[in-house]
PDB file of C-alpha atoms in Angstrom:
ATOM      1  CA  UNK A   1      21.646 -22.372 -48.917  1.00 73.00           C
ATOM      2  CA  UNK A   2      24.563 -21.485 -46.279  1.00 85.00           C
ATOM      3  CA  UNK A   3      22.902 -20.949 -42.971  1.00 93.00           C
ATOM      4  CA  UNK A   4      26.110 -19.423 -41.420  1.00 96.00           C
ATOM      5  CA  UNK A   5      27.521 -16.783 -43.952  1.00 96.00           C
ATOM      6  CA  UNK A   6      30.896 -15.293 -43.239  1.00 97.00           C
ATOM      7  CA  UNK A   7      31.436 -12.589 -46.196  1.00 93.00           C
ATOM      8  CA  UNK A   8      35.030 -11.772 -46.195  1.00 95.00           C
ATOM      9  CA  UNK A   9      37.503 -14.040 -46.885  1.00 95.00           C
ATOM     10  CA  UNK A  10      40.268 -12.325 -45.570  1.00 97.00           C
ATOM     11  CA  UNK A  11      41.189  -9.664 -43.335  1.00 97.00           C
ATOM     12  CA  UNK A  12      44.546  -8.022 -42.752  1.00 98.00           C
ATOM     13  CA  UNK A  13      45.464  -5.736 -39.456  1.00 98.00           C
ATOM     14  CA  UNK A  14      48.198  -4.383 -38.103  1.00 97.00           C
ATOM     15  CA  UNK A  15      50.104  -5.904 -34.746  1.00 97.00           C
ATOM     16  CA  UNK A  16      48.283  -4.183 -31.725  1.00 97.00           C
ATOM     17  CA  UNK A  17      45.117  -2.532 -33.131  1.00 97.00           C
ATOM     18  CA  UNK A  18      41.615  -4.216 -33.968  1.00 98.00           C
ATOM     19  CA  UNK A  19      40.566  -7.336 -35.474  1.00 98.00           C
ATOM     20  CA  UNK A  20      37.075  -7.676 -36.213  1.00 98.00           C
ATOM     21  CA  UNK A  21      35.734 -10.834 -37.769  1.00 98.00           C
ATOM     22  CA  UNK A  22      32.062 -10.991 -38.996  1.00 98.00           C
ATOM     23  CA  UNK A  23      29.109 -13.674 -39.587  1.00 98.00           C
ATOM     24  CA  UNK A  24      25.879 -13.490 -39.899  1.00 98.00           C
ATOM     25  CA  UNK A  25      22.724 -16.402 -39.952  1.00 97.00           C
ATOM     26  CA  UNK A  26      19.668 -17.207 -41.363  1.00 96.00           C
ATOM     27  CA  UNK A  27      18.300 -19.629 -39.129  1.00 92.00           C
ATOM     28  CA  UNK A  28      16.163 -17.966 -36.220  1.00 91.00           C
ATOM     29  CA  UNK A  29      16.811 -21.617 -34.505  1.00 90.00           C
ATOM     30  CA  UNK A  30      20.075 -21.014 -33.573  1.00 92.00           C
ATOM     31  CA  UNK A  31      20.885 -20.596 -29.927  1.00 91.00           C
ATOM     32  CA  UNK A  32      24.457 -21.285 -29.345  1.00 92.00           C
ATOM     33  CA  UNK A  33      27.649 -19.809 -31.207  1.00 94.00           C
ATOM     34  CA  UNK A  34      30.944 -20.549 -31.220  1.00 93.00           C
ATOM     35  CA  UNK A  35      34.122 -18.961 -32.714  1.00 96.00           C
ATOM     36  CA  UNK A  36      37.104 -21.691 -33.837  1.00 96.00           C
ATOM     37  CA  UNK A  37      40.830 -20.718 -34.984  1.00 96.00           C
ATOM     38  CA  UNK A  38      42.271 -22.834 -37.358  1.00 95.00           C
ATOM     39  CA  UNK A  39      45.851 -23.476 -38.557  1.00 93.00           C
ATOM     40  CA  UNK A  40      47.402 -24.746 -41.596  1.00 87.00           C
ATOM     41  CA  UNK A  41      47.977 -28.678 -41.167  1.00 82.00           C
ATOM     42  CA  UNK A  42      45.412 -28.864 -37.927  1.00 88.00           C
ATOM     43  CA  UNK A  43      42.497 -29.229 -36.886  1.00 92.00           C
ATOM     44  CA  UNK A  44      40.037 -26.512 -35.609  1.00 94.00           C
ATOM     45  CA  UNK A  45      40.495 -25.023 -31.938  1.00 93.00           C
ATOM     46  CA  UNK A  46      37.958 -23.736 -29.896  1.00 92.00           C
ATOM     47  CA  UNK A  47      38.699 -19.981 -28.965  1.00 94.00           C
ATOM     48  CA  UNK A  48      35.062 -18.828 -27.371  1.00 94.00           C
ATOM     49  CA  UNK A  49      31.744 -19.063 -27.103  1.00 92.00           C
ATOM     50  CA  UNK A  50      28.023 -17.499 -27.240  1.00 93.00           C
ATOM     51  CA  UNK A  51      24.702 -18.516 -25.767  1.00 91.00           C
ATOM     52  CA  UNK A  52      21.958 -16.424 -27.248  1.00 92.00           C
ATOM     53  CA  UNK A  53      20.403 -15.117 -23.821  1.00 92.00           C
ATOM     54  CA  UNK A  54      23.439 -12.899 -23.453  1.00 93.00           C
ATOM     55  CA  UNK A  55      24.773 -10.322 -26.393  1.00 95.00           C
ATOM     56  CA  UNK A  56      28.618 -10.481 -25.518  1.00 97.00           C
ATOM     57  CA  UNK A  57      31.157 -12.700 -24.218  1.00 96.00           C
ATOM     58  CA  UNK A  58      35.125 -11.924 -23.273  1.00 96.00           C
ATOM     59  CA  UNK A  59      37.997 -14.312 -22.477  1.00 95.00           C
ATOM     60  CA  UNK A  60      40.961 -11.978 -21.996  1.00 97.00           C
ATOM     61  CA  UNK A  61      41.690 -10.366 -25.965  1.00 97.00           C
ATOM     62  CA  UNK A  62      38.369 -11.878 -27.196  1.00 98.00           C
ATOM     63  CA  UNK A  63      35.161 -10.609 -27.044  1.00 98.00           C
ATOM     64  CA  UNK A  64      32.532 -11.901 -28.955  1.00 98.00           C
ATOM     65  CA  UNK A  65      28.905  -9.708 -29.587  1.00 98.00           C
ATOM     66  CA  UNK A  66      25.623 -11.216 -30.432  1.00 97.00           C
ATOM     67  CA  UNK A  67      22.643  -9.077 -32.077  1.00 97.00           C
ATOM     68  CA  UNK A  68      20.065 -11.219 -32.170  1.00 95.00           C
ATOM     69  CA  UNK A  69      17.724  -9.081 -33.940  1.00 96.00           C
ATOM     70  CA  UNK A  70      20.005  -8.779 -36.930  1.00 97.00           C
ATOM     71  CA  UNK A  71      21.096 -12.058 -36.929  1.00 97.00           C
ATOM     72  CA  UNK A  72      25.055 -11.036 -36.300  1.00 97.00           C
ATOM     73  CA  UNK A  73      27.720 -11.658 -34.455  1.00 97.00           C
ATOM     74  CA  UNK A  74      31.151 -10.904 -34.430  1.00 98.00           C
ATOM     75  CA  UNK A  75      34.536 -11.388 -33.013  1.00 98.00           C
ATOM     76  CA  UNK A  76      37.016  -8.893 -31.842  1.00 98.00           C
ATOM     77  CA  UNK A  77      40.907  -9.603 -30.571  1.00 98.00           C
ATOM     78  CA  UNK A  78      42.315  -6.708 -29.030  1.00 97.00           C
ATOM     79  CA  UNK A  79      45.193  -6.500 -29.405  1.00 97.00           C
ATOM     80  CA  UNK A  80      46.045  -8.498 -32.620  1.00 98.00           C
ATOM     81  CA  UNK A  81      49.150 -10.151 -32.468  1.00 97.00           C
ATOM     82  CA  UNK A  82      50.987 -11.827 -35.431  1.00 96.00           C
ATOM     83  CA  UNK A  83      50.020 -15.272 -33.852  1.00 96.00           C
ATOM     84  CA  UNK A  84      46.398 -14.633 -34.479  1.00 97.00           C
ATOM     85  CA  UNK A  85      46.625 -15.055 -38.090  1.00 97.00           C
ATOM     86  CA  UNK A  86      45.095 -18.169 -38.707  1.00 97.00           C
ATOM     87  CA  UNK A  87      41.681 -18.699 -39.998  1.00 97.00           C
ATOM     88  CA  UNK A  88      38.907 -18.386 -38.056  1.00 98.00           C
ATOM     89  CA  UNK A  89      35.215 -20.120 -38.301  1.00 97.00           C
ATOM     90  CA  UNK A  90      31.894 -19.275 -36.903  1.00 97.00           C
ATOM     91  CA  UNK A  91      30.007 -22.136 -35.918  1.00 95.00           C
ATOM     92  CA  UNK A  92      26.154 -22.449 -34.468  1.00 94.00           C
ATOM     93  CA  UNK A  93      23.778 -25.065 -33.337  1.00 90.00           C
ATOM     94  CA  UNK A  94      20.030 -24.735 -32.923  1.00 85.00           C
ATOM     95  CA  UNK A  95      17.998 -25.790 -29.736  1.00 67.00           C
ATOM     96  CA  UNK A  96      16.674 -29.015 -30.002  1.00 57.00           C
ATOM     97  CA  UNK A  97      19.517 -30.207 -32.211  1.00 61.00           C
ATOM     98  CA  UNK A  98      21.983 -33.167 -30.805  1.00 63.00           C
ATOM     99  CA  UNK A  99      24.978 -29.916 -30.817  1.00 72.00           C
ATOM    100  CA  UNK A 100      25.714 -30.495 -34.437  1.00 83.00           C
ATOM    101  CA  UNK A 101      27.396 -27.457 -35.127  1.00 90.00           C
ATOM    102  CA  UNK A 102      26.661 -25.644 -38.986  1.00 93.00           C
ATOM    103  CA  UNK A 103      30.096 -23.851 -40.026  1.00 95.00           C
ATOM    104  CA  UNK A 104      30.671 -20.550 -42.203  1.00 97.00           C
ATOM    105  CA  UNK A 105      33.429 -20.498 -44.556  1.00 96.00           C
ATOM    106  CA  UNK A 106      35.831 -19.125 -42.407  1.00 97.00           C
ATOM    107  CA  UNK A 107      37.965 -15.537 -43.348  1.00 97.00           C
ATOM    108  CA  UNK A 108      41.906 -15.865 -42.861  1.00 97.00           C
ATOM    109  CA  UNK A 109      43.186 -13.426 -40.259  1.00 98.00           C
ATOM    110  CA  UNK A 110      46.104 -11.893 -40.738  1.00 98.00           C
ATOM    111  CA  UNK A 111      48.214  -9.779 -38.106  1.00 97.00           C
ATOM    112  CA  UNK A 112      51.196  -7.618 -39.962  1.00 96.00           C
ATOM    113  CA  UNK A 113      53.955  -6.928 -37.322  1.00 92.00           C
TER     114      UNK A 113
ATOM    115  CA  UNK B   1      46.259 -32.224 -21.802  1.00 62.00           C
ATOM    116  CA  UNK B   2      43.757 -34.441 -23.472  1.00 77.00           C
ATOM    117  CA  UNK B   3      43.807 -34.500 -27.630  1.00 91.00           C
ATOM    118  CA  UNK B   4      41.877 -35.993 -30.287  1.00 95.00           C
ATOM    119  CA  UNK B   5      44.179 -38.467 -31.842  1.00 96.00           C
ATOM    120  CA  UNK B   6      43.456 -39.266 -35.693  1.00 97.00           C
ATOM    121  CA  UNK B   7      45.305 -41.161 -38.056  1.00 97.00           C
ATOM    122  CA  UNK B   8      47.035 -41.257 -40.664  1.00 97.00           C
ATOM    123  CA  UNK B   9      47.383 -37.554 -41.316  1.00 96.00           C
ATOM    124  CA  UNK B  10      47.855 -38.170 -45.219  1.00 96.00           C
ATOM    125  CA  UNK B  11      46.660 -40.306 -47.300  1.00 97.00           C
ATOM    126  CA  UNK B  12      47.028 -40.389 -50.408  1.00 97.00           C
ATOM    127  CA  UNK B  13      45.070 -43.323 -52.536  1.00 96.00           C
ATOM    128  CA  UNK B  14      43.665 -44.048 -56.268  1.00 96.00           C
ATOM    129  CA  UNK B  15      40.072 -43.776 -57.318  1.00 95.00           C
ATOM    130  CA  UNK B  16      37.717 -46.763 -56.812  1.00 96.00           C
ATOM    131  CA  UNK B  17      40.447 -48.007 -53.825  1.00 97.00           C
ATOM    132  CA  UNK B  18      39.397 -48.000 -50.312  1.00 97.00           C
ATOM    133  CA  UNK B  19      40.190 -45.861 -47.454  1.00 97.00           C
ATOM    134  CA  UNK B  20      40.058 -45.648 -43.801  1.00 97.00           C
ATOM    135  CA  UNK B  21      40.613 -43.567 -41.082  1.00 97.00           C
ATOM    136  CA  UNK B  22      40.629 -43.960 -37.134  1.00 97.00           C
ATOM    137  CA  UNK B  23      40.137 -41.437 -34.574  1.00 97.00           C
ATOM    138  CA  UNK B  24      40.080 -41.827 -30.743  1.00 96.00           C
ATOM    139  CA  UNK B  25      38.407 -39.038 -28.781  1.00 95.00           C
ATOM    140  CA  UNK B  26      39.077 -37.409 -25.837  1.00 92.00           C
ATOM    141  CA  UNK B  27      38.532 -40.263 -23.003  1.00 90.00           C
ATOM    142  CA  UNK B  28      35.172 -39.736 -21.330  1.00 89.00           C
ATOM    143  CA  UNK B  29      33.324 -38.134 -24.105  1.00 90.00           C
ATOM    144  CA  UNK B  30      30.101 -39.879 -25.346  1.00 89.00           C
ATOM    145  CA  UNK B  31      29.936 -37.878 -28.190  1.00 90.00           C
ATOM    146  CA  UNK B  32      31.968 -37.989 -31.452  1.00 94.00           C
ATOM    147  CA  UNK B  33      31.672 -36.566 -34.902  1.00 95.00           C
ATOM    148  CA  UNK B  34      33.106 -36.706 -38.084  1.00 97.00           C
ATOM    149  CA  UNK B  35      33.141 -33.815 -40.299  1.00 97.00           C
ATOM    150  CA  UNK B  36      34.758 -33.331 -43.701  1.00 97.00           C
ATOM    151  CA  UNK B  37      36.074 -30.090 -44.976  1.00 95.00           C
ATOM    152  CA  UNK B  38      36.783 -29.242 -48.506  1.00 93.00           C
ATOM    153  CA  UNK B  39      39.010 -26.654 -49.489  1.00 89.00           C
ATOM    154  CA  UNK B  40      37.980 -23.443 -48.934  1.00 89.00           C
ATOM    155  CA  UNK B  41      34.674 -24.610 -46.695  1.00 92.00           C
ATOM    156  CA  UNK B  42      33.928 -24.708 -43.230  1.00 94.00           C
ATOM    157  CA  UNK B  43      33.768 -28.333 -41.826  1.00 95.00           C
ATOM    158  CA  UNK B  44      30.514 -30.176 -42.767  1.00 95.00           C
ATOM    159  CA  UNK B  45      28.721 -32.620 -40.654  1.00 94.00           C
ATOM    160  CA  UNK B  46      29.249 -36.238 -41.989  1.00 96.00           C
ATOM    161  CA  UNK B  47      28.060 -38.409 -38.542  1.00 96.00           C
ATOM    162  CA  UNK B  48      27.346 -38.139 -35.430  1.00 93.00           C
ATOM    163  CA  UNK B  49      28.096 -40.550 -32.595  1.00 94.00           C
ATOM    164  CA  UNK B  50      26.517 -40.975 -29.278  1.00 91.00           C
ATOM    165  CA  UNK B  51      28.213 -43.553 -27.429  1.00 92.00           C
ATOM    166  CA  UNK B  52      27.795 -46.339 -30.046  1.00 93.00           C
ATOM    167  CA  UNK B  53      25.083 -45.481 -31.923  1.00 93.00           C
ATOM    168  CA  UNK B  54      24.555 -43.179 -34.302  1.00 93.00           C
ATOM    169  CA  UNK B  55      22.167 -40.341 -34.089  1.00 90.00           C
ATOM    170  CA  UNK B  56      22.817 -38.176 -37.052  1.00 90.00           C
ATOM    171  CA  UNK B  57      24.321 -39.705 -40.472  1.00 93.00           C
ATOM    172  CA  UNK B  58      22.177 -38.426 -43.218  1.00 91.00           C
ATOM    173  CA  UNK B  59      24.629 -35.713 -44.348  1.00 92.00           C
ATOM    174  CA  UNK B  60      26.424 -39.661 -44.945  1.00 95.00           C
ATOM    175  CA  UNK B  61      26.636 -40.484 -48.847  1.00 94.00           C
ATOM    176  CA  UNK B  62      25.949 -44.546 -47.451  1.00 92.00           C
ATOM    177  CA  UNK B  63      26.746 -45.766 -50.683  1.00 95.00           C
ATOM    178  CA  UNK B  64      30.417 -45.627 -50.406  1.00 97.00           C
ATOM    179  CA  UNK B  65      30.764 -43.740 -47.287  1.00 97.00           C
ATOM    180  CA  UNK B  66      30.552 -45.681 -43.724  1.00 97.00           C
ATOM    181  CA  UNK B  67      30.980 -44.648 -40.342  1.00 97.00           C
ATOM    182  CA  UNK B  68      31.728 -47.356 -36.838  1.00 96.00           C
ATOM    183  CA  UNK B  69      32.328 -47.091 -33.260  1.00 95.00           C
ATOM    184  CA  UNK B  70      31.757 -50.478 -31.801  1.00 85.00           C
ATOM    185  CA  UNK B  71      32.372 -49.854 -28.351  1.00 88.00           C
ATOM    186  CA  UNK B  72      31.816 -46.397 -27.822  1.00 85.00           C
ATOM    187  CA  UNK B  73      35.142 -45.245 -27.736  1.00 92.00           C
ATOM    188  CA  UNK B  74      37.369 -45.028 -30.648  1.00 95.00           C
ATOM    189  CA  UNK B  75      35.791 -44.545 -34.456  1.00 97.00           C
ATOM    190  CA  UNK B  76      36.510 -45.931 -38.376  1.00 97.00           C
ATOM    191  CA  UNK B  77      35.264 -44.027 -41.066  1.00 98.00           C
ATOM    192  CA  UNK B  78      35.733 -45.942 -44.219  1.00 97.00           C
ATOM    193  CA  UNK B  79      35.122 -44.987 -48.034  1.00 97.00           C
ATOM    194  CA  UNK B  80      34.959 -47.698 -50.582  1.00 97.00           C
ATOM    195  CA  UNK B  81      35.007 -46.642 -53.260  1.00 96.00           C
ATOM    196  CA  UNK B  82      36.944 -43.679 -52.800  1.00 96.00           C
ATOM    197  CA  UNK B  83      36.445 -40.731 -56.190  1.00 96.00           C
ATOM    198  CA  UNK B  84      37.783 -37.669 -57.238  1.00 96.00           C
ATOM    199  CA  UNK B  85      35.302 -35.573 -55.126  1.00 95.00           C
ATOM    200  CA  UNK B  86      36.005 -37.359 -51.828  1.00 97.00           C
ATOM    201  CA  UNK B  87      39.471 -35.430 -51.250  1.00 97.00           C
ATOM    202  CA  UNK B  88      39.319 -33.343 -48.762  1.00 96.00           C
ATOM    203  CA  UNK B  89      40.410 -32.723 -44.788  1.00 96.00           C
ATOM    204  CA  UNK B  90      38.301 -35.540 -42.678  1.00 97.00           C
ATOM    205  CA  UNK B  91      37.996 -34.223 -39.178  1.00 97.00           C
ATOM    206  CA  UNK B  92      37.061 -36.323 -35.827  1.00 97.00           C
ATOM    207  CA  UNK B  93      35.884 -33.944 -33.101  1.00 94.00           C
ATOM    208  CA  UNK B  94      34.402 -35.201 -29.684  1.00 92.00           C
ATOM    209  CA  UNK B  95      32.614 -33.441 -26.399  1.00 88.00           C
ATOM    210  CA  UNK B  96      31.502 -34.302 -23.684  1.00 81.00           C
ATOM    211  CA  UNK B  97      27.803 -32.983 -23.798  1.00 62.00           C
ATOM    212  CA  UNK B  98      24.817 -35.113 -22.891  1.00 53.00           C
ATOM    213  CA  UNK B  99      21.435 -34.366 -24.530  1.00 48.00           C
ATOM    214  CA  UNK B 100      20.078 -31.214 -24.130  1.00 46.00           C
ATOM    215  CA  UNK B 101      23.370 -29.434 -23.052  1.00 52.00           C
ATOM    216  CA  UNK B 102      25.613 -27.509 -24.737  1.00 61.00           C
ATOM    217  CA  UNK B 103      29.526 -28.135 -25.035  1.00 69.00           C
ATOM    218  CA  UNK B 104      32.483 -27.313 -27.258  1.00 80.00           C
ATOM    219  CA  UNK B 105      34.049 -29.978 -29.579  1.00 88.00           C
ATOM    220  CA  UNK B 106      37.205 -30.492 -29.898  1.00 90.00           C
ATOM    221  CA  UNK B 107      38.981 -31.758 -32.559  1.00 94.00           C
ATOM    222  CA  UNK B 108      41.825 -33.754 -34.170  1.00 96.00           C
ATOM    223  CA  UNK B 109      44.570 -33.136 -36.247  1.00 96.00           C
ATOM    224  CA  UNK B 110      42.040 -34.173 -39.441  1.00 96.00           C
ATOM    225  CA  UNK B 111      43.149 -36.588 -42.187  1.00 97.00           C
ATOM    226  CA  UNK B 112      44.341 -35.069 -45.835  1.00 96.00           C
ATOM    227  CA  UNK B 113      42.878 -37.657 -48.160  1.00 97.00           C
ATOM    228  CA  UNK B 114      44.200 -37.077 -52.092  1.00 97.00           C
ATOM    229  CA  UNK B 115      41.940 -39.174 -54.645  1.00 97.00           C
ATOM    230  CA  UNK B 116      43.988 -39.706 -57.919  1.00 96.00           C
TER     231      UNK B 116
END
């Protein structure tokens, strides 16, 4: 049973508008949530970053949204640029928990010039 | 700027041989992990390192799988012996949290293991 759930496989935007990546969770446990980008032939890289007493977060073009209630968050880059397209992962941990982080299956970004 | 170093970044072996695979963390952090990711997955939890002890491995199949880091600092994960189902991207990832915080982890370049 996937606790992290992250329903489209791909998404495809154009260069300068709107990417919006989606996951949602089942486990109410879950306190902390992080976003990684990931490209062919390397390992994950942390991009940002969620605790769940606040509902967004922004580091320059990404801003990432947490609805507690609905058990949601997402991840927006504004504006997409071709070197975005990678895949991206949504990643939690529960309080309590020694950090070990419970992955969704990632969707593959990708950012048409 | 500090990396997660992890080798080799193939591997390519036959069923029932054994396999290893080294990673050495960023210096300072306590905590390391190793994660395997199958195609199409997100990572998955294998073991969990703090310092030199373990503190999670029951995501671990311990009959072929094993997982050491003797002094605390750098990390073997062996498989012996290795099947069909085991390829897959291996992944060391370390931070530099201490219980009860939270912290990113960072991680290596990953291994590509192919079981023939």
């Amino acid at each position: 049973d996937q606790q992290v759930k992250q329903n489209s496989p791909s998404l495809s935007v154009q260069e300068g508008r709107i990417s919006i990546l989606n996951c949602d969770y089942t486990n109410s446990m879950f306190d902390y949530f992080l976003w990684y980008k990931k490209y062919p032939a390397e390992g994950p890289t942390f991009l940002i970053s969620i605790s769940s007493i606040k509902d967004k977060n922004e580091d320059g073009r990404f801003t990432v949204f947490l609805n507690k209630s609905a058990k949601h968050l997402s991840l927006h880059i504004v504006p997409s640029q071709p070197g975005d397209s990678a895949v991206y992962f949504c990643a939690a941990s529960s309080r309590g928990s020694q950090g070990n982080l419970i992955f969704g299956k990632g969707t593959k970004l990708s950012v048409k010039p | 700027e500090a990396e997660v170093a992890q080798s080799p970044r193939y591997k390519i072996t036959e069923k029932s041989q054994a396999v290893a695979f080294w990673c050495d963390p960023i210096s300072g952090h306590a905590t390391l992990y190793w994660y395997r990711q199958i195609l199409g997955q997100g990572p998955e939890l294998l073991v969990q390192f703090q310092d030199e002890s373990v503190v999670d491995d029951s995501q671990l199949p311990k009959d072929r799988f094993s997982a050491e880091r003797l002094k605390g600092v750098d990390s073997t994960l062996k498989i012996q012996p290795a099947e069909l189902g085991d390829s897959a991207m291996y992944l060391c990832a370390s931070s530099g949290r201490t219980s009860g915080m939270k912290d990113e982890q960072f991680f290596g370049p990953g291994t590509r293991l192919t079981v023939l």
